[in-house]
XYZ file of C-alpha atoms in Angstrom:
678
model
C 159.830 136.994 161.958
C 158.832 140.767 162.334
C 160.294 141.383 158.786
C 158.254 138.568 157.340
C 154.993 139.919 158.850
C 155.843 143.351 157.360
C 156.584 141.868 153.923
C 153.638 139.458 153.730
C 150.930 142.157 152.599
C 153.251 143.368 149.955
C 154.011 139.885 148.815
C 150.365 139.026 148.674
C 149.537 142.191 146.639
C 152.323 141.386 144.100
C 151.299 137.826 143.811
C 147.664 138.577 143.301
C 148.435 140.542 140.101
C 145.826 143.168 139.167
C 144.149 142.967 142.583
C 145.740 145.560 144.891
C 144.361 143.944 148.040
C 142.120 140.895 148.728
C 139.114 143.111 148.902
C 140.141 146.225 147.088
C 139.625 147.238 143.427
C 141.815 145.895 140.604
C 144.879 148.122 139.931
C 145.956 149.006 136.444
C 149.277 147.675 135.007
C 150.750 151.229 135.528
C 149.754 151.310 139.119
C 151.262 147.894 139.704
C 154.632 148.981 138.211
C 154.534 152.143 140.230
C 153.855 150.021 143.339
C 156.882 147.755 142.458
C 159.110 150.838 142.056
C 157.912 152.170 145.426
C 158.682 148.871 146.956
C 162.187 148.886 145.584
C 162.771 152.522 146.863
C 161.303 152.221 150.290
C 164.650 151.790 152.064
C 165.492 155.342 151.057
C 162.332 156.730 152.896
C 158.590 157.181 152.420
C 157.334 157.769 148.802
C 160.556 157.101 147.076
C 160.402 155.264 143.882
C 163.258 153.361 142.087
C 163.654 154.298 138.457
C 165.801 152.691 135.843
C 167.656 155.180 133.591
C 169.184 154.186 130.206
C 172.805 154.995 130.368
C 173.858 157.841 128.261
C 170.197 159.090 127.853
C 167.578 160.881 129.906
C 165.000 158.095 129.476
C 163.709 156.826 132.704
C 161.226 153.939 133.502
C 159.434 152.821 136.456
C 160.664 149.187 136.990
C 158.818 145.994 137.074
C 160.293 142.800 138.660
C 161.865 141.280 135.495
C 163.553 144.527 134.441
C 164.737 145.141 137.964
C 166.741 141.969 138.073
C 168.026 142.183 134.422
C 169.028 145.766 134.707
C 168.259 146.393 131.032
C 165.782 148.153 128.816
C 165.798 147.056 125.191
C 169.078 145.249 125.712
C 170.784 148.351 127.005
C 172.248 148.632 130.497
C 170.513 150.865 132.941
C 171.374 152.481 136.336
C 168.926 152.755 139.284
C 168.157 156.115 140.716
C 165.777 157.053 143.484
C 163.380 160.012 143.200
C 160.163 161.064 144.781
C 157.107 159.112 143.546
C 154.469 161.267 141.556
C 152.746 163.595 143.857
C 155.333 163.915 146.585
C 158.379 166.150 147.454
C 161.340 166.116 149.735
C 161.491 168.080 152.973
C 164.740 169.500 154.076
C 166.389 167.455 156.883
C 163.994 164.482 156.458
C 164.432 161.175 154.887
C 162.592 160.361 151.657
C 159.734 162.317 150.213
C 157.357 162.750 153.105
C 155.278 165.684 151.818
C 152.510 165.739 149.318
C 152.998 168.269 146.650
C 150.637 171.273 147.342
C 147.705 171.568 145.058
C 147.643 174.475 142.585
C 146.079 175.159 139.350
C 146.960 173.416 135.985
C 149.206 176.152 134.851
C 151.273 176.086 137.941
C 151.435 172.330 138.071
C 152.959 172.265 134.595
C 156.079 173.847 136.064
C 156.048 171.398 139.007
C 156.179 168.317 136.736
C 158.945 169.645 134.446
C 156.928 171.055 131.563
C 157.963 174.677 131.752
C 158.101 174.859 127.926
C 154.422 174.064 127.924
C 153.898 176.914 130.352
C 155.954 179.207 128.168
C 153.849 178.481 125.122
C 150.620 178.617 127.079
C 151.717 182.105 128.067
C 152.038 183.140 124.376
C 148.373 182.411 123.580
C 145.812 184.905 124.714
C 143.202 182.400 125.825
C 144.734 179.312 127.295
C 146.360 180.479 130.491
C 143.194 182.009 132.080
C 141.578 178.698 131.136
C 144.206 176.662 132.984
C 144.138 178.877 135.931
C 140.392 179.188 136.122
C 137.472 176.982 137.337
C 136.717 173.604 135.710
C 138.047 170.115 135.522
C 140.605 169.281 132.801
C 143.251 166.765 131.760
C 146.324 167.807 129.969
C 148.917 165.561 128.437
C 151.923 167.811 128.937
C 154.951 167.283 126.647
C 158.286 167.367 128.516
C 160.718 170.174 127.854
C 162.780 167.604 125.905
C 159.781 166.752 123.614
C 159.326 170.344 122.646
C 163.144 170.676 121.938
C 163.133 167.549 119.795
C 160.460 168.861 117.437
C 161.788 169.651 113.896
C 162.556 173.333 113.558
C 160.048 173.878 110.596
C 157.252 172.326 112.818
C 158.113 174.523 115.801
C 158.375 177.635 113.581
C 154.895 177.146 112.147
C 153.506 176.794 115.616
C 155.107 179.888 117.226
C 154.548 182.027 114.126
C 150.796 181.767 114.565
C 150.294 181.403 118.337
C 146.641 182.103 118.585
C 145.573 179.547 115.874
C 148.306 176.869 115.281
C 149.953 176.862 118.701
C 146.594 177.262 120.564
C 145.054 174.389 118.582
C 148.087 172.131 119.249
C 148.019 172.794 122.944
C 144.150 172.317 123.052
C 144.626 168.909 121.361
C 146.621 167.909 124.442
C 143.692 168.647 126.679
C 140.571 166.737 127.610
C 137.558 168.538 129.168
C 137.353 166.411 132.245
C 139.682 164.811 134.805
C 141.111 161.425 133.659
C 143.398 159.450 135.927
C 145.482 156.425 134.859
C 143.062 153.890 136.261
C 140.618 155.146 133.653
C 143.128 155.047 130.758
C 142.261 151.750 129.236
C 143.922 149.930 126.463
C 142.455 150.940 123.006
C 140.221 153.615 124.317
C 139.871 157.058 122.550
C 139.450 160.380 124.459
C 137.934 163.451 122.982
C 140.381 166.339 123.005
C 139.429 170.026 123.247
C 140.506 170.790 119.606
C 137.568 170.142 117.510
C 136.704 166.975 119.462
C 139.450 165.259 117.756
C 140.296 161.773 119.170
C 143.340 160.928 121.277
C 144.289 157.266 121.205
C 145.166 155.639 124.603
C 146.965 152.333 124.969
C 147.701 150.744 128.340
C 150.012 147.708 128.009
C 150.412 144.863 130.489
C 154.084 145.874 131.158
C 152.642 149.139 132.698
C 153.543 151.491 129.888
C 150.777 153.880 128.883
C 150.972 155.655 125.681
C 149.026 158.716 124.277
C 149.063 158.697 120.451
C 152.211 156.550 120.981
C 153.866 159.093 123.133
C 154.905 157.507 126.486
C 153.501 158.718 129.768
C 156.337 159.602 131.920
C 154.832 160.776 135.163
C 151.036 160.513 135.750
C 148.380 161.589 138.001
C 149.698 165.066 139.146
C 146.607 166.472 140.611
C 145.642 170.083 140.326
C 142.826 172.105 141.801
C 141.131 172.096 138.414
C 142.230 168.899 136.764
C 145.215 166.471 136.443
C 148.443 166.635 134.497
C 150.184 163.745 132.879
C 153.783 164.266 131.485
C 154.460 162.585 128.123
C 157.565 162.394 126.049
C 156.439 163.674 122.657
C 154.432 166.473 121.285
C 151.270 164.772 119.787
C 149.433 165.787 116.713
C 145.961 165.038 115.324
C 145.207 161.853 113.465
C 143.055 162.211 110.234
C 143.854 159.101 108.083
C 143.055 155.534 108.609
C 145.611 152.757 107.740
C 144.148 152.351 104.269
C 144.393 155.972 103.488
C 148.050 156.057 104.548
C 148.903 153.105 102.321
C 147.238 155.047 99.347
C 149.187 158.173 99.729
C 152.662 156.848 100.683
C 154.920 156.313 97.602
C 156.885 153.630 99.198
C 153.702 151.406 99.461
C 153.116 151.030 95.713
C 153.346 147.246 95.642
C 151.594 146.953 99.103
C 148.793 149.089 97.783
C 148.264 146.718 94.713
C 148.486 143.637 96.990
C 145.857 144.943 99.469
C 143.521 145.841 96.584
C 143.892 142.352 95.137
C 143.322 140.555 98.449
C 140.194 142.645 99.405
C 141.776 143.650 102.779
C 141.282 147.312 102.165
C 137.767 147.082 103.804
C 139.484 145.873 107.010
C 142.095 148.394 107.025
C 139.747 151.271 106.541
C 137.296 150.122 109.125
C 136.962 150.502 112.830
C 139.452 148.699 115.075
C 142.943 149.160 116.532
C 145.501 147.180 114.485
C 149.300 147.386 114.009
C 150.327 147.085 110.261
C 154.003 145.971 109.800
C 153.906 147.625 106.365
C 156.382 146.195 103.854
C 157.890 148.810 101.583
C 158.541 148.550 97.852
C 162.143 147.426 98.779
C 160.861 144.660 100.939
C 158.945 143.116 97.911
C 161.905 143.605 95.654
C 164.014 141.199 97.895
C 161.803 138.350 97.222
C 162.566 136.159 94.146
C 160.274 137.168 91.284
C 158.965 133.613 90.959
C 157.947 133.341 94.523
C 156.501 136.909 94.546
C 154.455 136.258 91.366
C 153.146 132.974 92.660
C 151.853 134.660 95.849
C 150.472 137.688 94.204
C 148.536 135.371 91.791
C 147.033 133.129 94.612
C 144.425 134.953 96.473
C 144.525 132.611 99.562
C 148.269 132.836 99.785
C 148.301 136.713 99.276
C 145.639 137.028 102.009
C 147.748 134.973 104.451
C 150.854 136.965 103.472
C 149.208 140.339 104.344
C 147.389 138.995 107.385
C 150.837 137.998 108.648
C 151.713 141.673 108.746
C 148.776 142.778 110.788
C 148.612 142.454 114.572
C 145.458 142.258 116.409
C 146.003 145.375 118.498
C 147.890 148.510 118.193
C 151.504 148.197 119.353
C 153.349 151.508 119.809
C 157.204 151.306 119.717
C 157.467 152.924 123.111
C 155.489 149.993 124.761
C 158.321 147.517 123.728
C 161.108 147.450 126.286
C 161.907 143.703 126.050
C 160.969 140.768 123.797
C 157.406 139.594 123.572
C 155.326 137.226 121.496
C 152.498 138.712 119.413
C 149.870 136.981 117.236
C 149.130 138.150 113.761
C 145.662 137.911 111.991
C 147.050 134.972 110.062
C 147.701 133.050 113.353
C 151.546 133.104 113.306
C 153.360 134.201 116.471
C 155.989 137.024 115.912
C 158.810 137.881 118.290
C 158.738 141.641 118.674
C 161.632 143.131 120.507
C 163.927 146.054 120.574
C 167.762 146.661 120.539
C 168.443 150.194 121.680
C 166.383 152.491 119.637
C 165.641 149.862 116.996
C 162.592 147.647 116.941
C 163.218 143.988 115.918
C 160.876 141.388 114.371
C 162.036 137.784 114.890
C 165.436 139.226 115.940
C 165.934 141.347 112.870
C 166.063 145.107 112.888
C 163.936 145.567 109.762
C 161.668 148.466 110.890
C 162.731 151.592 109.111
C 160.000 154.000 110.202
C 157.871 153.546 113.343
C 154.652 154.847 115.027
C 152.856 156.317 111.998
C 149.501 156.880 113.564
C 146.177 156.118 111.919
C 142.615 156.450 113.192
C 142.440 152.699 113.436
C 145.877 151.799 114.647
C 149.577 152.332 113.959
C 151.896 151.570 111.089
C 155.530 150.532 111.263
C 157.403 150.444 107.912
C 159.548 147.247 107.447
C 162.197 146.504 104.748
C 161.726 142.688 104.712
C 158.658 140.649 103.864
C 157.273 138.378 106.565
C 156.128 135.348 104.466
C 154.131 132.873 106.712
C 154.483 129.119 106.254
C 150.847 128.950 104.930
C 152.003 130.878 101.812
C 154.990 128.756 101.095
C 155.690 125.643 98.900
C 157.282 122.533 100.388
C 160.535 123.577 98.737
C 160.328 126.889 100.549
C 159.520 125.328 103.803
C 162.351 122.834 103.577
C 164.910 125.621 102.603
C 164.426 126.974 106.108
C 164.698 123.642 107.952
C 167.375 121.259 108.706
C 166.327 118.812 105.984
C 168.121 120.422 102.956
C 170.025 117.075 102.134
C 166.759 115.158 101.905
C 165.171 117.779 99.658
C 168.210 117.626 97.383
C 167.542 113.768 97.076
C 164.063 114.462 96.034
C 165.150 116.934 93.427
C 167.856 114.551 91.999
C 165.256 111.701 91.792
C 163.058 114.021 89.691
C 160.466 114.388 92.287
C 160.750 118.230 92.708
C 157.443 118.872 90.783
C 155.624 117.271 93.949
C 157.318 119.884 96.190
C 156.488 122.976 94.264
C 153.040 122.293 92.841
C 149.527 122.374 94.047
C 149.360 118.694 95.053
C 148.162 118.143 98.673
C 151.005 116.288 100.274
C 152.748 115.640 103.525
C 156.569 115.228 103.073
C 158.487 113.021 105.587
C 161.878 114.673 105.389
C 164.752 113.113 107.386
C 167.052 115.461 109.226
C 170.436 116.350 107.575
C 172.238 114.432 110.450
C 170.638 111.149 109.065
C 173.028 111.382 106.117
C 176.184 112.210 108.039
C 177.797 108.910 106.645
C 176.658 109.716 103.078
C 173.584 109.737 100.818
C 172.045 106.889 98.909
C 172.697 106.533 95.145
C 169.816 107.724 93.078
C 168.343 104.640 91.370
C 164.941 103.065 90.939
C 164.863 101.618 94.348
C 165.831 104.895 96.056
C 163.305 106.826 93.866
C 160.535 104.339 95.085
C 161.790 104.780 98.640
C 161.559 108.588 98.405
C 158.034 108.177 96.936
C 157.014 106.427 100.117
C 158.245 109.513 101.976
C 155.314 111.470 100.489
C 151.780 111.066 102.025
C 148.871 111.608 99.667
C 147.222 114.201 101.921
C 148.069 117.462 103.763
C 148.164 116.262 107.371
C 148.668 117.808 110.720
C 150.492 115.699 113.325
C 148.007 116.695 116.143
C 145.260 114.799 114.382
C 147.309 111.632 113.814
C 146.226 108.603 116.004
C 147.590 105.111 116.971
C 146.952 102.513 114.305
C 146.042 104.906 111.540
C 147.335 104.043 108.144
C 148.625 106.626 105.474
C 148.815 106.092 101.699
C 152.105 107.098 100.070
C 152.819 108.087 96.439
C 154.792 104.918 96.146
C 151.732 102.851 96.890
C 152.614 101.711 100.418
C 150.375 101.950 103.526
C 152.323 103.299 106.437
C 151.264 102.957 110.061
C 151.121 105.617 112.896
C 152.374 104.704 116.257
C 151.649 107.000 119.227
C 153.856 106.596 122.307
C 154.109 108.596 125.455
C 156.844 110.949 124.338
C 157.107 110.341 120.449
C 154.787 110.152 117.420
C 156.206 107.745 114.795
C 155.424 106.648 111.215
C 156.657 103.180 110.821
C 160.280 103.270 112.185
C 160.749 107.097 111.778
C 159.629 109.570 114.397
C 158.706 113.200 114.116
C 161.620 115.316 115.417
C 160.174 118.837 115.045
C 156.848 120.780 114.919
C 154.921 120.653 111.632
C 155.507 123.268 109.053
C 152.137 123.584 107.139
C 152.594 125.306 103.660
C 150.146 126.395 101.085
C 149.480 122.929 99.811
C 151.964 120.665 101.622
C 152.974 119.956 105.189
C 156.660 119.212 106.238
C 157.179 116.533 108.895
C 160.833 116.548 110.020
C 161.799 112.954 110.745
C 164.598 111.489 112.788
C 165.609 108.715 110.187
C 164.911 107.337 106.868
C 161.624 105.469 106.611
C 161.634 101.785 105.839
C 158.252 100.533 104.718
C 157.220 97.008 105.681
C 158.121 94.485 102.916
C 156.113 91.389 104.252
C 155.073 89.606 107.437
C 157.300 88.857 110.353
C 157.831 85.353 108.918
C 158.624 86.828 105.482
C 161.242 89.131 107.199
C 162.930 86.235 109.078
C 162.835 83.915 106.126
C 164.381 86.566 103.890
C 167.433 87.056 106.114
C 170.044 84.206 106.342
C 170.949 85.455 109.967
C 167.631 83.982 111.237
C 167.600 80.430 109.494
C 167.786 78.576 112.889
C 165.152 80.779 114.287
C 162.844 80.110 111.460
C 163.304 76.328 111.904
C 162.594 76.703 115.616
C 159.428 78.691 114.922
C 158.221 75.996 112.572
C 159.104 73.257 115.151
C 157.174 75.105 117.794
C 154.008 75.585 115.564
C 154.242 79.375 115.644
C 154.525 79.928 111.791
C 150.823 80.562 111.234
C 150.597 83.190 113.989
C 153.647 85.247 112.717
C 152.199 85.132 109.216
C 148.720 86.497 110.125
C 147.644 89.991 110.836
C 148.774 91.225 114.288
C 150.977 93.548 116.306
C 154.141 91.946 117.469
C 157.614 93.084 118.519
C 159.999 90.178 117.833
C 163.433 90.067 119.489
C 164.912 87.641 117.024
C 168.013 85.683 118.042
C 170.562 85.371 115.149
C 172.119 81.966 114.352
C 175.133 82.959 116.382
C 172.863 83.466 119.418
C 171.666 79.875 119.160
C 175.134 78.575 118.371
C 176.497 80.284 121.495
C 174.233 78.091 123.710
C 175.645 74.924 125.214
C 175.162 72.050 122.782
C 173.190 69.916 125.343
C 170.991 72.799 126.324
C 170.352 73.680 122.745
C 169.470 70.122 121.786
C 167.182 69.779 124.759
C 165.287 72.947 123.898
C 164.826 72.088 120.266
C 163.769 68.548 121.233
C 160.885 69.819 123.480
C 158.299 71.553 121.322
C 156.188 72.886 124.239
C 159.311 74.412 126.099
C 160.627 75.794 122.760
C 157.234 77.435 122.077
C 157.325 78.982 125.567
C 160.880 80.367 125.011
C 160.043 81.765 121.689
C 156.855 83.409 122.859
C 158.991 85.173 125.548
C 160.878 86.906 122.605
C 157.515 88.315 121.115
C 155.956 91.455 122.591
C 152.185 91.857 122.246
C 152.411 95.348 120.653
C 154.573 97.071 118.090
C 157.338 99.077 119.729
C 159.779 100.870 117.474
C 163.027 102.138 118.767
C 161.969 105.825 118.679
C 159.104 104.992 121.123
C 161.209 103.304 123.846
C 162.403 106.291 125.870
C 164.472 105.382 128.990
C 162.614 102.138 129.817
C 159.711 100.172 128.642
C 158.247 96.988 130.193
C 156.798 95.145 127.275
C 154.530 92.245 127.956
C 155.484 89.152 126.079
C 153.129 86.365 124.577
C 154.664 83.961 127.234
C 153.251 86.250 130.043
C 156.337 87.774 131.543
C 157.533 91.279 130.763
C 160.541 92.224 128.826
C 162.612 95.252 129.830
C 163.404 97.372 126.794
C 165.664 100.341 127.360
C 167.382 102.880 125.095
C 170.453 104.958 125.965
C 172.875 106.894 123.726
C 171.133 105.481 120.700
C 171.802 101.944 121.954
C 168.680 99.645 122.452
C 168.779 96.882 125.122
C 166.434 94.130 125.980
C 166.816 92.661 129.421
C 170.058 94.532 129.485
C 171.373 92.713 126.516
C 172.443 94.999 123.498
C 170.253 94.782 120.319
C 172.298 94.213 117.171
C 169.825 95.787 114.633
C 166.569 97.792 115.269
C 163.388 98.402 113.495
C 163.212 95.821 110.774
C 159.642 96.496 109.852
C 156.933 93.978 108.867
C 153.323 94.333 108.020
C 152.337 92.776 111.314
C 155.102 93.862 113.487
C 158.750 94.967 113.980
C 161.904 92.821 114.335
C 164.972 93.413 116.451
C 168.073 91.273 115.852
C 169.738 90.180 119.136
C 172.874 88.197 119.784
C 171.614 86.004 122.628
C 168.607 83.759 123.439
C 166.598 85.420 126.196
C 165.526 83.301 129.170
C 162.212 84.035 131.045
C 162.650 84.854 134.734
C 162.660 81.347 136.399
C 160.713 80.604 139.656
C 162.807 78.654 142.117
C 161.291 75.330 143.226
C 161.378 76.205 146.798
C 159.527 79.544 146.089
C 156.872 77.560 144.127
C 156.520 75.135 146.996
C 156.088 77.827 149.492
C 153.432 79.525 147.396
C 151.518 76.208 147.239
C 151.867 75.694 150.952
C 150.570 79.163 151.688
C 147.623 78.723 149.498
C 146.636 75.378 150.949
C 147.086 76.862 154.563
C 144.740 79.688 153.667
C 142.061 77.467 152.142
C 142.333 75.157 155.264
C 141.850 78.110 157.589
C 138.852 79.496 155.695
C 137.212 75.985 155.561
C 137.819 75.307 159.206
C 136.070 78.502 160.346
C 132.858 76.656 159.621
C 133.904 73.282 161.058
C 133.618 71.754 164.562
C 136.980 70.158 164.066
C 138.809 73.465 164.427
C 139.543 72.683 168.100
C 140.236 68.975 167.738
C 143.850 67.620 168.467
C 143.911 66.197 164.803
C 143.251 69.656 163.383
C 145.917 71.354 165.544
C 148.554 68.624 164.486
C 147.837 69.188 160.880
C 148.040 72.920 161.194
C 151.421 72.672 162.987
C 152.717 70.396 160.253
C 151.763 72.836 157.562
C 153.366 75.609 159.271
C 156.771 73.740 159.288
């Protein structure tokens, strides 16, 4: 119980998210991750933080809850180590890190945080060390020793060969002329550096990672008497070009440059904002079939969608991606951005060849594969990426391919490949007409379809839409996957071949020899007109064998009583259209007789009142027919039960009436009351 009381404030703080306490200020994502690391390290003493270290590297991360349990960063295994939280140090003989680091000036603090190389280069300049040791309030984003060591030799040589200009300017670019703590480092903000007031880009991500010009902040908020030091993992440099200017000067963006100019997106890419451009190289464009590429480049709307699908709404530095995340493009598509070791991935593919090229209005990652959105594709191209290739081959063989690659506004109802596991139909005039009825004359979206809606096909039929609790169906075929909306056409993936209605329920029954006895019974019962007119019926149609299975005497009695026959037949007719794809586990369907039918589906077998259905979804213009192998009987009310109900009703009426009668206390009333009770 005592442990629960101690943990409760921590649990509340973690559950509340950005709120550090019920009444306190909101904490930044970085502070929340640091808090979690502190929580995981507390058993080792005060001010101890748990950090995850990538095996085989020196890369360390403060841990969030998800990473703690997965023990992975970018899919790579990590080990947990425990070290002093920022701002604290160990004391010999004591547990944890109980002592706060002594405050000293910026120059000395650089050595404390592990940036002795920055100290060394500061010493080489004539002006900077006195400034770091003197009065004032500064922020320095100090590269780690490893960051300096990883600089290309030619870059480092150019800096140290001219220490009072190049090196001094580089170091001043890492400094801000005021104290800036992590709670002030907001996502997308720009700080003014002490080198020619050049901007420094700050990004503070929801996972707690903070980047400075895409360099990751390793240890933050090390206070000094004259400012604060943040340790970062790269040496940063000034940013001068916007995204559009980088596209114009990079040789590998020749095709991209022409595409951007044709689309008019150059205004966006040279304007204000913070974007991520997943920039396709010339090689990426060359991988696309020439016919597809020329079609898109010649279609302004498709081209704009293509390019917008390569632009993210905010700047995303590579260092911020430590696990998979969903990001939205300007086109509206969601991309899965992740990482595998040192490689970034898009939709699971390691197609980024160069990352974190900084611009004044965002960041560029070079990619070697084009990300074509559905909105720029033809129906053929959409189908090629879906599990409907068999159906599309049928359309092509039937000579209907022109509808799938042109500019006609269509919705294609394409059955899954599994529908054809027993073979495909022969292409003849009947099959071609059937396929034409799988093409709707408009580009639809399933979210706008409604129950009872009718859709016109290229084959001249009107198809009905049925909306059920867990399915959306067009005639007997139900949508099996999310829409894929292309440039001109939309692909609906369907769970079976569609069978358009060919007549009324009576037409269907008369046209099938299995139902000749049922047709005669319907005519005898006077129900022919009802099943010929407009309506919405589900008919469970007993076959001839079902009638012949009845005892002869019972069958003759039924056929000889028109009223009882009509009652039995109405029990076989539901008062709405229920196709098999809309049944689910169990549906209680009200019959025209008044009682309910129990319709269920399990393992692709439909049952009505626990009796198996022989054939489902024989579509009619005013309903749907199921062939069944038995004659259904309405639930009978036992005579004794009916007598009891009548007696109870009479007793209640008598009681209510007697409340207003003087005879209530008479011996006659009492005797009557006793008799009715018995």
